[in-house]
XYZ file of C-alpha atoms in Angstrom:
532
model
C 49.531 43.927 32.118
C 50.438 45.160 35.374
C 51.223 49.229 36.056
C 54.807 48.940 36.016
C 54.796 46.905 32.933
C 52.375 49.476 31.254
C 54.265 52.076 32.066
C 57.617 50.791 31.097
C 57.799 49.352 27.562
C 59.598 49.977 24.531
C 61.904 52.712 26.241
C 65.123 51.713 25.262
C 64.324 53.090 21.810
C 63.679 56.355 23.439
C 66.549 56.158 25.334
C 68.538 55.485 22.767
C 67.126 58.271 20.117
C 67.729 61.146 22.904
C 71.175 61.146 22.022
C 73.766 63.930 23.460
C 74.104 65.952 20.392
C 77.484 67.506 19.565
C 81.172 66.653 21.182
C 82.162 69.078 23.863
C 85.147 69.513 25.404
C 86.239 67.202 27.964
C 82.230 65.357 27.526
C 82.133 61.356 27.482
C 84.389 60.417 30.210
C 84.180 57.759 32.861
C 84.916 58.850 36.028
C 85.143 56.520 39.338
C 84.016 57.190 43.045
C 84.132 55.794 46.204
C 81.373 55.827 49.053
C 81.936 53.370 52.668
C 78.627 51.935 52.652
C 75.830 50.610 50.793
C 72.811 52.994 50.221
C 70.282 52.356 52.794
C 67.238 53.995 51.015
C 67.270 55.937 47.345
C 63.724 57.127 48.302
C 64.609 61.172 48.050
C 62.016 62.204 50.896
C 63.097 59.346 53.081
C 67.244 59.002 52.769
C 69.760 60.315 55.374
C 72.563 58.282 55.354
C 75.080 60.184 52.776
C 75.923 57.674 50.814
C 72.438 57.269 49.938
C 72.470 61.032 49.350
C 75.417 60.815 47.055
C 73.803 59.270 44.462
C 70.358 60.831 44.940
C 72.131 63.766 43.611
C 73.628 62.474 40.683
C 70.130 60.558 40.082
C 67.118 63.179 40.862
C 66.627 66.261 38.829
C 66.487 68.715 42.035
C 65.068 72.145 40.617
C 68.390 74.327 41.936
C 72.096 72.726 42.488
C 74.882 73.984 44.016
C 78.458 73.881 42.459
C 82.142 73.280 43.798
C 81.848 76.243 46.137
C 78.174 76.358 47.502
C 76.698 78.743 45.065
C 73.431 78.627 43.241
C 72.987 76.778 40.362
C 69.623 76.095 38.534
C 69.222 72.644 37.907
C 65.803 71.344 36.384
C 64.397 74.507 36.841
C 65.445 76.862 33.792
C 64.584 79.904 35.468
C 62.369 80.780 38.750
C 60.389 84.160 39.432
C 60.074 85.509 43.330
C 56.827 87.162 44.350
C 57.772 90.783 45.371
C 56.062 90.067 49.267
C 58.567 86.797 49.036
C 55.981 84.234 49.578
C 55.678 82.896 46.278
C 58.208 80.939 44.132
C 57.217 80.321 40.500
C 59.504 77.671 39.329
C 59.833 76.699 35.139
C 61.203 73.283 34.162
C 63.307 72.495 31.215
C 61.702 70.506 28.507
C 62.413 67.151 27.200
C 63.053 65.775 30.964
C 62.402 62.082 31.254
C 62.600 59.038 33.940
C 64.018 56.134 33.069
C 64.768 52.828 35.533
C 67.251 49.991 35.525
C 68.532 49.513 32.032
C 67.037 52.310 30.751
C 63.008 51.410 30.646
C 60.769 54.330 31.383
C 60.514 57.553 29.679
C 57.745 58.690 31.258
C 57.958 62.731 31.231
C 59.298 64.464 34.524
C 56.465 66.989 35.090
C 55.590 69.715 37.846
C 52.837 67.116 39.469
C 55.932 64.826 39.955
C 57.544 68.025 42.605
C 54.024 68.619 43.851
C 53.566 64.280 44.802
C 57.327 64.501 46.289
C 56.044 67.344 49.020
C 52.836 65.920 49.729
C 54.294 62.747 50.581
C 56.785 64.928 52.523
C 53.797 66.403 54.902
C 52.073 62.859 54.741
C 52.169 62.136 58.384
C 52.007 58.234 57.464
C 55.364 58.522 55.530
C 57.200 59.432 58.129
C 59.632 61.469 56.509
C 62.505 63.020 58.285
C 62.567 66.390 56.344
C 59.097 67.729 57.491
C 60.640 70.225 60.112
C 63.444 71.547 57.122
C 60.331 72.425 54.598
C 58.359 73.596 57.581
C 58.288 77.475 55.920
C 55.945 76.290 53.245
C 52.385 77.317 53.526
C 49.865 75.465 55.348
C 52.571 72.027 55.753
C 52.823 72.373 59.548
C 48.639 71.830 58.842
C 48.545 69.537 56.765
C 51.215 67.313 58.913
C 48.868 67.540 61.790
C 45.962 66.707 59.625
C 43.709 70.076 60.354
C 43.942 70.411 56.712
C 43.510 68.169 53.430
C 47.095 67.687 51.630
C 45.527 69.897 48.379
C 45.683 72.820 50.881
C 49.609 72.730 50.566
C 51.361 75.293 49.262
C 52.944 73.361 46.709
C 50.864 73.337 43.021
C 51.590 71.812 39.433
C 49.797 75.124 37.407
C 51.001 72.681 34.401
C 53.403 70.035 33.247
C 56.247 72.797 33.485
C 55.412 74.983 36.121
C 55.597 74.546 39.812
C 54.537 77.136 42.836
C 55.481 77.020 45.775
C 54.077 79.426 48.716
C 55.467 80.084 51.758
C 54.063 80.527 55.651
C 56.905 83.646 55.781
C 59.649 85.041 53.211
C 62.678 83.150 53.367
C 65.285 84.840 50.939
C 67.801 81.295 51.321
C 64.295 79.029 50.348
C 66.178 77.855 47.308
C 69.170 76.244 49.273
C 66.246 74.084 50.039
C 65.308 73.296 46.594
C 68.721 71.799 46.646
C 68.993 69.773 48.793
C 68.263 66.205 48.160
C 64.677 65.802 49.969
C 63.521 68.011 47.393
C 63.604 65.515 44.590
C 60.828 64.199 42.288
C 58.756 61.526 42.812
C 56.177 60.179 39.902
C 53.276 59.124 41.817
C 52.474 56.054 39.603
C 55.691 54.963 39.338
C 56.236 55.396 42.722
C 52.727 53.143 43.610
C 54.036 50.898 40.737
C 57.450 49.105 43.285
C 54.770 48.227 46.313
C 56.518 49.897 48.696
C 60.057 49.139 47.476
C 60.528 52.249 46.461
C 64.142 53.042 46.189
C 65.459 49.699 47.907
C 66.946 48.057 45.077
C 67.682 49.013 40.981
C 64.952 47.661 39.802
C 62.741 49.736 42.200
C 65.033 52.770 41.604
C 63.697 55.010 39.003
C 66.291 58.183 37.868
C 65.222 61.568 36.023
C 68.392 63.527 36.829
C 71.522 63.250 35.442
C 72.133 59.476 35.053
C 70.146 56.443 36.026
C 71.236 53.198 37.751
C 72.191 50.265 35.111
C 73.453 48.105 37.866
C 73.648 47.740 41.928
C 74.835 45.342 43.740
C 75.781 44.778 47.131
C 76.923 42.049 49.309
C 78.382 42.184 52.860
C 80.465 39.346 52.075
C 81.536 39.924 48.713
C 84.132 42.500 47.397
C 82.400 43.430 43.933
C 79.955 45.816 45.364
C 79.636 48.874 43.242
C 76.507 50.921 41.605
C 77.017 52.314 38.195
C 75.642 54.983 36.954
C 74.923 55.769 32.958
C 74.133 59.059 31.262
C 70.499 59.818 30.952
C 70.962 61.255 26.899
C 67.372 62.764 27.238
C 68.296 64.681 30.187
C 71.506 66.419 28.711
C 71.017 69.517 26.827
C 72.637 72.736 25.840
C 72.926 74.885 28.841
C 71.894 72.043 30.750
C 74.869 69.056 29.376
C 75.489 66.188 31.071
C 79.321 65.432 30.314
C 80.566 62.112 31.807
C 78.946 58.819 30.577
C 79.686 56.648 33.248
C 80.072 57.004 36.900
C 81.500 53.900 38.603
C 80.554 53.699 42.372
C 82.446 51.780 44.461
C 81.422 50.702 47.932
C 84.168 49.948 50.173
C 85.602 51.656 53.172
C 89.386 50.962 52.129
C 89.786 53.049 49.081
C 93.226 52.136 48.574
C 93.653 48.553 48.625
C 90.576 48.609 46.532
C 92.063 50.499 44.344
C 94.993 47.897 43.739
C 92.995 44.977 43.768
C 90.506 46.449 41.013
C 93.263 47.928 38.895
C 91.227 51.562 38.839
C 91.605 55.032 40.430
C 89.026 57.117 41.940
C 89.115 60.608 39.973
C 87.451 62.291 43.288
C 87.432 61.810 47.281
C 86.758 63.777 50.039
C 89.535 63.811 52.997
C 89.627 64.751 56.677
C 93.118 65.582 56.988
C 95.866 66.903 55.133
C 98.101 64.252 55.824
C 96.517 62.291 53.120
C 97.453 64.585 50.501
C 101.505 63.018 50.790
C 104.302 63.236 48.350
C 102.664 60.233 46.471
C 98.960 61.645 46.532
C 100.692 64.818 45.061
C 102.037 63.446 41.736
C 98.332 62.634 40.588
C 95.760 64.539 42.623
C 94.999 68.228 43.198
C 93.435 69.595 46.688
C 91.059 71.730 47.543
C 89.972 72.719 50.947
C 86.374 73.972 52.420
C 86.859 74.897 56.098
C 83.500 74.363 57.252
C 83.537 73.599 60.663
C 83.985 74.951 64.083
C 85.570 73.945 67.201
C 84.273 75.511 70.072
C 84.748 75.401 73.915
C 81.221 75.240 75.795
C 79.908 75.468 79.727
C 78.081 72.572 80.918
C 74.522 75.091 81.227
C 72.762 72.463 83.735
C 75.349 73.860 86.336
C 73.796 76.517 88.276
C 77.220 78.932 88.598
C 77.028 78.999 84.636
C 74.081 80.784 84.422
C 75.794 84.082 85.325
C 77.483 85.775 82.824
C 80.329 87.368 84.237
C 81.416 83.670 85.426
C 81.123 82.451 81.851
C 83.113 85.381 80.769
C 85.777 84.944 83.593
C 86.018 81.605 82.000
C 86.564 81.535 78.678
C 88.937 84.877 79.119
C 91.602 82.588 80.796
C 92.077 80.771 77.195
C 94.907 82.675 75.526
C 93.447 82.386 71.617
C 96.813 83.430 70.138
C 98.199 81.377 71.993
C 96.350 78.103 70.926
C 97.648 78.909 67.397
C 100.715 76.794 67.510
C 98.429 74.129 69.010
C 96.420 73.451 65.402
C 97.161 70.959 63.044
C 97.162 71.858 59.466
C 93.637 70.812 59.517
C 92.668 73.802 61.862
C 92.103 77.455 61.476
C 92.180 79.613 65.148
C 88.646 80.972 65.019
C 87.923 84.347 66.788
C 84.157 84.204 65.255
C 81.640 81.048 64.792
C 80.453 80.780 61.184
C 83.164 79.248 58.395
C 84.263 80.552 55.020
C 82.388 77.539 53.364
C 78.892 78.928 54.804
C 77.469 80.939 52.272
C 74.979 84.160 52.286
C 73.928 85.354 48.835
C 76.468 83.075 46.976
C 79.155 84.168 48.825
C 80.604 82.922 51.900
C 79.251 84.791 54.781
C 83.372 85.295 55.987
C 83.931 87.702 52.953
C 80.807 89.586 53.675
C 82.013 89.722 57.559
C 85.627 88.818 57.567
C 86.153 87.679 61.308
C 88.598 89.691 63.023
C 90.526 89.610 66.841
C 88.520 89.887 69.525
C 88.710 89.172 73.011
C 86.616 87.806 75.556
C 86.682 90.316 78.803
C 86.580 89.103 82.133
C 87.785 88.319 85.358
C 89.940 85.745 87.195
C 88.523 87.039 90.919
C 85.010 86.391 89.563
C 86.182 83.053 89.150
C 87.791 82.153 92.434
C 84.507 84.267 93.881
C 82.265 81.717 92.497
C 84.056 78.669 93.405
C 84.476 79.825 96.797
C 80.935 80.663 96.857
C 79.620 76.656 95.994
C 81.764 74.336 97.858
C 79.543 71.789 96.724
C 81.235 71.434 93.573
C 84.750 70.368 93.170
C 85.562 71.617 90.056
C 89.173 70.671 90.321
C 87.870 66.782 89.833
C 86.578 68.067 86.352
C 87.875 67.057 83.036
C 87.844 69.209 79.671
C 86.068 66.597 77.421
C 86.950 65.810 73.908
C 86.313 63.461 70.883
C 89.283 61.552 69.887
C 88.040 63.111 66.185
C 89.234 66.507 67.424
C 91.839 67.232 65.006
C 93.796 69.501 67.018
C 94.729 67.023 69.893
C 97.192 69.348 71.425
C 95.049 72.462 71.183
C 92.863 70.870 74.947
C 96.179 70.554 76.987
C 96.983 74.058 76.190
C 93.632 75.001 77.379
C 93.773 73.566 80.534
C 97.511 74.805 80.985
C 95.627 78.640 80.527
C 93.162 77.770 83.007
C 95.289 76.267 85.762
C 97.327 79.557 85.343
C 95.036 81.821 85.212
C 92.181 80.113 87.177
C 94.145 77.980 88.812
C 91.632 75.350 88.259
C 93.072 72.070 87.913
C 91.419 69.785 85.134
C 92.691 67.073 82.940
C 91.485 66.510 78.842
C 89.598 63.227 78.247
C 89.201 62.299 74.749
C 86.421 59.692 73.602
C 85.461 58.452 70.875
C 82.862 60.120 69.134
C 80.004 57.512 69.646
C 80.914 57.729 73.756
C 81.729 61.239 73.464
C 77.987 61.962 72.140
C 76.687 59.726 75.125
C 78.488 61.842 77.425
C 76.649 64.910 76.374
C 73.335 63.629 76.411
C 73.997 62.482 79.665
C 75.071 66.021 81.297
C 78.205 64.760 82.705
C 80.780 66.974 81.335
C 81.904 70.084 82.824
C 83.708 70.913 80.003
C 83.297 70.547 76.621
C 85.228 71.166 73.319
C 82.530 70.142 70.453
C 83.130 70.535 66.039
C 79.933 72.093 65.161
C 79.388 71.453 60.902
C 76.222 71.082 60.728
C 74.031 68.927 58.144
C 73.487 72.244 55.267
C 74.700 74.879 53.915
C 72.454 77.287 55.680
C 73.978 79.914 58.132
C 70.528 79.563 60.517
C 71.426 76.118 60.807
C 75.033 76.678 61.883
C 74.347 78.998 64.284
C 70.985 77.161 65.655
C 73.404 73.916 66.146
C 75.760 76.195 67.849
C 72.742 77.686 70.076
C 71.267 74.376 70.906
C 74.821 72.868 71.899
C 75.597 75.487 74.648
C 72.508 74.619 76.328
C 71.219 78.366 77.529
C 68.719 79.622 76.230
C 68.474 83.421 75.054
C 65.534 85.296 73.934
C 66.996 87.649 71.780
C 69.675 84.880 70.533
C 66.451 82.854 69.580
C 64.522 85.684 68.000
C 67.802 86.345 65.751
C 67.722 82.869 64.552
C 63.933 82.940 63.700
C 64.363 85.982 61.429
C 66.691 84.864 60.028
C 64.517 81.888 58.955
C 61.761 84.264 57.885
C 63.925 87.106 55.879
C 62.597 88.608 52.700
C 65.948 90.469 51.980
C 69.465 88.673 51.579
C 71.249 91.980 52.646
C 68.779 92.157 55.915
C 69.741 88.437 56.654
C 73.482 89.079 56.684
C 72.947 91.819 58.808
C 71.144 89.417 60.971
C 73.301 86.502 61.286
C 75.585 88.788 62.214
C 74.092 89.820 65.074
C 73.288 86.233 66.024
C 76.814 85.652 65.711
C 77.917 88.191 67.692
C 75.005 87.365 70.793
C 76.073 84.377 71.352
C 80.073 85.350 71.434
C 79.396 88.401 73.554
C 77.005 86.628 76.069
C 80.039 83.745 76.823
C 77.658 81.018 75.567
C 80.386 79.498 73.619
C 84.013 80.395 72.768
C 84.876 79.814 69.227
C 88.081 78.106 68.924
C 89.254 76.816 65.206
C 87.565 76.328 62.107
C 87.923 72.715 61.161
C 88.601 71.485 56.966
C 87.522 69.067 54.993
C 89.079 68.405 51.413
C 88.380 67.524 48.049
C 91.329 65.493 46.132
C 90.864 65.016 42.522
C 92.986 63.567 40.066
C 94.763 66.597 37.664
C 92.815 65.635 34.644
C 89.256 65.933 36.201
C 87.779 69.236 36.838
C 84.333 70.387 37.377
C 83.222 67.522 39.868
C 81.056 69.411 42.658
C 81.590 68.148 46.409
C 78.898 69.363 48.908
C 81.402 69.209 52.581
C 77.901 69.045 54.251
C 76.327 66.314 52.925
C 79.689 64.724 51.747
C 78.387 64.258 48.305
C 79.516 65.052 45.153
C 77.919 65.841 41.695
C 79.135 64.551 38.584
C 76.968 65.980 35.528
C 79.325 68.947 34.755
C 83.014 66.853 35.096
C 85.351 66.705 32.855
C 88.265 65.145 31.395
């Protein structure tokens, strides 16, 4: 009998016995979704693409989740202790956790050693995982990555089947966003050994221990019955801890609606770039909810030597009348005066009601301007263009720009819009003068923001970057606030970017589901607490 066979036998009995208990309100439903694309990889340390993401975190028992509005949850972990220094995190799992595969074989028991394999393969050079660099602040990993040290020198330690530690190089008060996030999943090292490196490629290989397991995936380019459905793991729904639906329908297809028609069903949750979706028609079944979560922002090319001085920057970006750009947003824009959006949160609130943004403007000077441009001959600014993706949802908002600065600078410059693949070329390339770029970022982390924001204007700051790295190594949520605060405000007042509009993404779910949590980062949503 081969592993996989020895270690899954008999387990639809077990399945079967771990029943849900007691009816709760609005518990049993089916509920439908909708993702464009087939999964590329359900491998937790391995995945990027979201839709593979998406059902990771319906699939994985990740130790702390995050509901409808980007706070906190715990998830497998029933409660967690913090070393007073910060550095340690002592982590308890629930009992009575179990993986189970395709058709429900398994119960083998999720333990701490299953957290502990997941990292090490993490800092495993030869996996080649993507999320090294996010789980960098653990002890020893940068280390162990390189090889100077064996993986049992990690910080990351089963004490027993229930208890997982986790030590870190430097306190990081926002460490558990990162327990949340889908890298962190599980892996069972002998089940994992057990697919021969098929791990996560296909149902069969596919093994769940969160809220639901896979009973069925299948995908074909050419085919237009490609769905993965998802049933309720009984085991893994207890009091305080309840899994409610009891099926979760999948549906991959990048034309929702016609999919819709043809398969007589309607998704109970999808996420939505613009407003104009949510119509008349939308209205009579669906509720919306917005998360503005991104920002617009005007940037300096910094590889052009002029840009370098500050006063030029600031002559710049003070010919952009802000108020004026207000009747220039859609309904899918906010005018921004600060960088950071309300769905960022610090302390499980968003970092906006902790500092709400208020007016300010950018001072500086037309003749220091004309000064410089007189000054370098060599560059004909006038032959620039203010560059744009064609996913900008304020289209207007760049003409009125460039109306500001041929007023006020006269500096004559025309918007370009591309689309985003050509527009991302462009700005590896260094050919833009110009840019107006939607920052969102790939988590919920307020470092990350502004580090995307820092890294996109090109300059480079030594206070800016020592801002950002305490943040990443801050003991005390208050402190941190304090701090990205500051970050915020150095890279405002130094004219390395002008913050234009926040930028929304929505949630639209039909009136009789509730509870169904949508990450705007990852795109994802969570489906153990809905209800009908």
């Amino acid at each position: 009998m081969n592993r996989k066979a020895l270690f899954f036998t008999a387990a639809l009995a077990l399945l079967s016995l771990c029943a849900c208990g007691g009816e709760d309100d609005g518990a049993d439903g089916e509920f439908y979704a909708v993702i464009s694309d087939n999964p590329q990889n359900l491998d937790p340390q391995m995945a990027v693409d979201r839709q593979s993401m998406f059902v990771i975190r319906n699939t994985y028992a990740l130790l702390m989740d995050t509901d409808g509005d980007g706070r906190l949850i715990n998830g497998a972990a029933k409660s967690y202790s913090v070393s007073e220094d910060g550095l340690t995190y002592t982590f308890e799992l629930r009992d009575g956790l179990f993986w189970f595969g395709m058709n429900g074989k398994g119960g083998v028991p999720l333990t701490a050693y299953d957290y502990e394999y997941a990292f090490r393969r993490i800092f495993d050079a030869g996996t080649h995982s993507p999320y090294a660099e996010l789980f960098s602040c653990i002890k020893n990993s940068r280390a162990v990555y390189g090889g100077a040290k064996s993986a049992s020198e990690l910080g990351v330690r089963a004490q027993d089947d229930h208890t997982l530690v986790i030590e870190l190089e430097t306190p990081d008060c926002d460490f558990l966003k990162l327990m949340a996030h889908t890298a962190a999943a599980p892996c069972n090292e002998e089940i994992f050994l057990s697919t021969r490196g098929r791990y996560g490629l296909s149902a069969a290989d596919t093994y769940s221990c969160g809220a639901f397991y896979i009973s069925d995936w299948n995908y074909d380019p050419y085919w237009t019955d490609n769905h993965i459905t998802l049933e309720r793991i009984n085991c893994n729904s207890s009091e305080g801890y309840m899994t409610y639906p009891q099926l979760v329908n999948i549906i991959i297809t990048d034309e929702r609606a016609n999919t819709e028609k043809s398969k007589n069903f309607q998704t109970d949750a999808y996420a939505a770039r613009t407003i104009l979706e949510y119509d008349k028609n939308t209205a009579r079944d669906y509720d919306i909810k917005e998360y503005v979560c991104g920002t617009a922002c005007l940037f300096l090319n910094s590889d052009i030597e002029p840009f370098s001085d500050i006063e030029v920057r600031k002559a710049f970006f003070s010919a952009v009348d802000k108020t004026g750009i207000t009747a220039e947003l859609s309904e899918d824009s906010v005018l921004a005066w600060d960088i950071i959006p309300e769905a960022v949160t610090v302390a499980n609130k968003s970092f906006r009601e902790l500092f709400p943004q208020s007016e300010r403007a950018v001072k500086g000077s037309a003749s220091v301007w004309k000064k410089m441009v007189s000054e370098h001959n060599e560059i004909d600014f006038n032959s620039s263009v203010l560059l744009a993706s064609d996913a900008l949802s304020s289209q207007s908002m760049p003409y009125a720009i460039v109306s500001d600065l041929e007023e006020r600078l006269e500096l004559y410059c025309s918007p370009v819009f591309k689309n985003e693949t050509d527009f991302r070329k462009s700005l590896q390339s260094g050919e833009e003068t110009f840019y107006i770029d939607t920052i969102t970022g790939d988590i919920n982390l307020a470092e990350d923001f502004l580090e995307s924001v820092y890294e996109a204007c090109g300059f480079e700051d030594k206070e800016a970057e020592e801002y950002i790295a305490r943040m990443q190594r801050c003991a005390d949520l208050n402190e941190k606030k304090d701090i990205i605060k500051k970050a915020e405000d150095c890279i405002i007042d130094n004219a390395y970017a002008l913050p234009l509009s926040y930028e929304k993404k929505y949630l639209l779910y039909l009136t009789d589901s509730r509870d169904i949590y949508f990450d705007p980062y990852t795109e994802t949503m969570f489906f153990k607490y809905a209800k009908k």
